[in-house]
């Protein structure tokens, strides 16, 4: 049995989970509403504040889906109650970030500024403090969308291994290289 799949998802107060037709799970909470279509073979049951998922057989496909959908539903429950947040940091001389609503204006050392449109489901904010690197904060209820947008922003200028310049996650550690050795 899948260690992740067999663990029940606890449903906090204020969160409602409904299983619609075609196995579509809808999670409503104080921060919003999320939907996820679950594979038709996986059975979803809600009972006394807990949600359990069961699989019909021990086929490889069913075992894989069991843990996957349990994790996705657990992330949806956490998203509508607490929400998720990612923090990106711009390392480099002259690198800047500004936002107007959900539009990011990034200056990343190219000949032009990059205008990045963040989806309306997410909230973005920027911060530039004297003596510190500019920071971008992205928050929302959908963990998958949040991670995809943060990865896309990071891909605009990945951190390079020699000086560490680029867009990085706040907690990311960049493996550094030694550069050229001096002459003999």
CSV table of C-alpha atoms in Angstrom, one decimal, residues 45-183:
chain,number,residue,atom,x,y,z
A,45,UNK,CA,-14.7,8.9,0.2
A,46,UNK,CA,-15.3,11.7,2.8
A,47,UNK,CA,-16.2,10.8,6.4
A,48,UNK,CA,-16.1,12.7,9.7
A,49,UNK,CA,-13.6,15.4,8.7
A,50,UNK,CA,-11.3,13.1,6.7
A,51,UNK,CA,-10.9,12.2,3.1
A,52,UNK,CA,-9.7,8.8,2.1
A,53,UNK,CA,-8.6,7.5,-1.3
A,54,UNK,CA,-8.6,3.8,-2.3
A,55,UNK,CA,-7.3,2.0,-5.4
A,56,UNK,CA,-8.9,-1.0,-7.0
A,57,UNK,CA,-5.8,-3.1,-7.7
A,58,UNK,CA,-2.0,-3.1,-7.2
A,59,UNK,CA,-1.2,-2.4,-10.9
A,60,UNK,CA,1.7,0.0,-11.3
A,61,UNK,CA,-0.7,2.7,-12.8
A,62,UNK,CA,-3.1,2.5,-9.9
A,63,UNK,CA,-0.3,2.6,-7.3
A,64,UNK,CA,1.1,5.7,-9.0
A,65,UNK,CA,-2.2,7.5,-9.2
A,66,UNK,CA,-3.1,6.6,-5.6
A,67,UNK,CA,-0.3,8.7,-4.0
A,68,UNK,CA,-0.4,11.4,-6.7
A,69,UNK,CA,-4.1,12.3,-6.2
A,70,UNK,CA,-3.8,12.1,-2.4
A,71,UNK,CA,-1.0,14.7,-2.6
A,72,UNK,CA,-2.8,16.9,-5.0
A,73,UNK,CA,-5.9,17.0,-2.9
A,74,UNK,CA,-3.9,17.6,0.3
A,75,UNK,CA,-2.2,20.6,-1.5
A,76,UNK,CA,-5.6,21.9,-2.6
A,77,UNK,CA,-6.9,21.8,1.1
A,78,UNK,CA,-3.7,23.6,2.3
A,79,UNK,CA,-4.0,26.1,-0.5
A,80,UNK,CA,-7.6,27.2,0.3
A,81,UNK,CA,-6.8,27.4,4.0
A,82,UNK,CA,-3.3,28.9,4.3
A,83,UNK,CA,-2.2,29.5,0.7
A,84,UNK,CA,1.3,29.1,-0.8
A,85,UNK,CA,4.1,31.7,-1.2
A,86,UNK,CA,7.3,31.7,-3.2
A,87,UNK,CA,10.1,34.3,-2.9
A,88,UNK,CA,12.5,35.0,-5.8
A,89,UNK,CA,15.7,37.1,-5.5
A,90,UNK,CA,17.5,39.0,-8.2
A,91,UNK,CA,21.3,38.8,-7.8
A,92,UNK,CA,23.3,41.1,-10.1
A,93,UNK,CA,24.4,44.7,-10.5
A,94,UNK,CA,21.5,46.8,-12.0
A,95,UNK,CA,18.9,44.0,-11.8
A,96,UNK,CA,15.6,45.5,-10.9
A,97,UNK,CA,12.0,44.3,-10.4
A,98,UNK,CA,8.8,46.4,-10.3
A,99,UNK,CA,5.2,45.5,-10.5
A,100,UNK,CA,1.9,47.2,-11.4
A,101,UNK,CA,-0.9,45.0,-10.4
A,102,UNK,CA,0.0,41.6,-11.9
A,103,UNK,CA,2.4,42.9,-14.4
A,104,UNK,CA,6.1,42.4,-13.6
A,105,UNK,CA,8.7,44.7,-15.2
A,106,UNK,CA,12.1,43.0,-14.9
A,107,UNK,CA,15.5,44.5,-15.8
A,108,UNK,CA,17.8,41.5,-16.0
A,109,UNK,CA,20.9,42.8,-17.8
A,110,UNK,CA,19.4,42.4,-21.3
A,111,UNK,CA,19.2,45.3,-23.8
A,112,UNK,CA,15.5,45.6,-23.0
A,113,UNK,CA,13.2,45.2,-20.0
A,114,UNK,CA,11.1,42.1,-19.7
A,115,UNK,CA,7.4,42.6,-19.1
A,116,UNK,CA,5.9,39.4,-17.5
A,117,UNK,CA,2.2,39.0,-17.1
A,118,UNK,CA,1.4,37.0,-13.9
A,119,UNK,CA,-1.9,35.0,-14.0
A,120,UNK,CA,-4.8,36.7,-12.2
A,121,UNK,CA,-5.1,33.8,-9.8
A,122,UNK,CA,-1.8,34.8,-8.2
A,123,UNK,CA,-0.8,37.9,-6.3
A,124,UNK,CA,2.7,39.4,-7.0
A,125,UNK,CA,4.6,42.0,-5.1
A,126,UNK,CA,8.2,43.3,-5.3
A,127,UNK,CA,10.5,44.8,-2.7
A,128,UNK,CA,13.8,46.7,-3.2
A,129,UNK,CA,15.7,47.6,0.0
A,130,UNK,CA,18.9,49.6,0.1
A,131,UNK,CA,21.9,47.2,0.3
A,132,UNK,CA,19.9,44.1,-0.5
A,133,UNK,CA,19.0,42.3,-3.6
A,134,UNK,CA,15.5,43.0,-5.1
A,135,UNK,CA,12.9,40.4,-4.2
A,136,UNK,CA,9.7,39.2,-5.9
A,137,UNK,CA,7.0,37.6,-3.8
A,138,UNK,CA,4.3,35.4,-5.5
A,139,UNK,CA,1.4,34.0,-3.5
A,140,UNK,CA,-1.8,32.1,-4.4
A,141,UNK,CA,-3.9,29.0,-3.6
A,142,UNK,CA,-2.8,26.8,-6.5
A,143,UNK,CA,0.6,25.2,-5.7
A,144,UNK,CA,1.1,23.9,-9.3
A,145,UNK,CA,0.4,27.2,-10.9
A,146,UNK,CA,2.5,29.1,-8.4
A,147,UNK,CA,5.5,26.7,-8.9
A,148,UNK,CA,5.2,27.0,-12.7
A,149,UNK,CA,5.1,30.8,-12.7
A,150,UNK,CA,8.1,31.0,-10.3
A,151,UNK,CA,10.0,28.6,-12.5
A,152,UNK,CA,9.2,30.6,-15.6
A,153,UNK,CA,10.4,33.9,-14.0
A,154,UNK,CA,13.6,32.1,-12.9
A,155,UNK,CA,14.2,30.8,-16.4
A,156,UNK,CA,14.3,34.3,-17.7
A,157,UNK,CA,17.9,34.6,-16.3
A,158,UNK,CA,19.1,31.4,-14.5
A,159,UNK,CA,21.8,31.9,-11.9
A,160,UNK,CA,25.2,31.3,-13.4
A,161,UNK,CA,27.8,29.3,-11.5
A,162,UNK,CA,30.7,31.8,-11.6
A,163,UNK,CA,29.4,34.9,-9.9
A,164,UNK,CA,25.9,33.6,-9.0
A,165,UNK,CA,24.1,36.3,-11.0
A,166,UNK,CA,20.6,35.7,-12.1
A,167,UNK,CA,17.1,35.1,-10.7
A,168,UNK,CA,17.1,32.5,-7.9
A,169,UNK,CA,14.7,31.2,-5.2
A,170,UNK,CA,15.3,32.8,-1.8
A,171,UNK,CA,16.4,29.5,-0.2
A,172,UNK,CA,18.3,28.2,-3.2
A,173,UNK,CA,22.0,27.4,-2.9
A,174,UNK,CA,23.9,27.9,-6.1
A,175,UNK,CA,26.9,25.6,-6.8
A,176,UNK,CA,29.8,27.8,-7.5
A,177,UNK,CA,32.7,27.1,-9.8
A,178,UNK,CA,36.3,28.2,-9.4
A,179,UNK,CA,36.8,30.3,-12.6
A,180,UNK,CA,40.2,30.7,-14.3
A,181,UNK,CA,43.3,29.9,-12.3
A,182,UNK,CA,46.1,32.5,-12.3
A,183,UNK,CA,49.2,32.0,-14.6
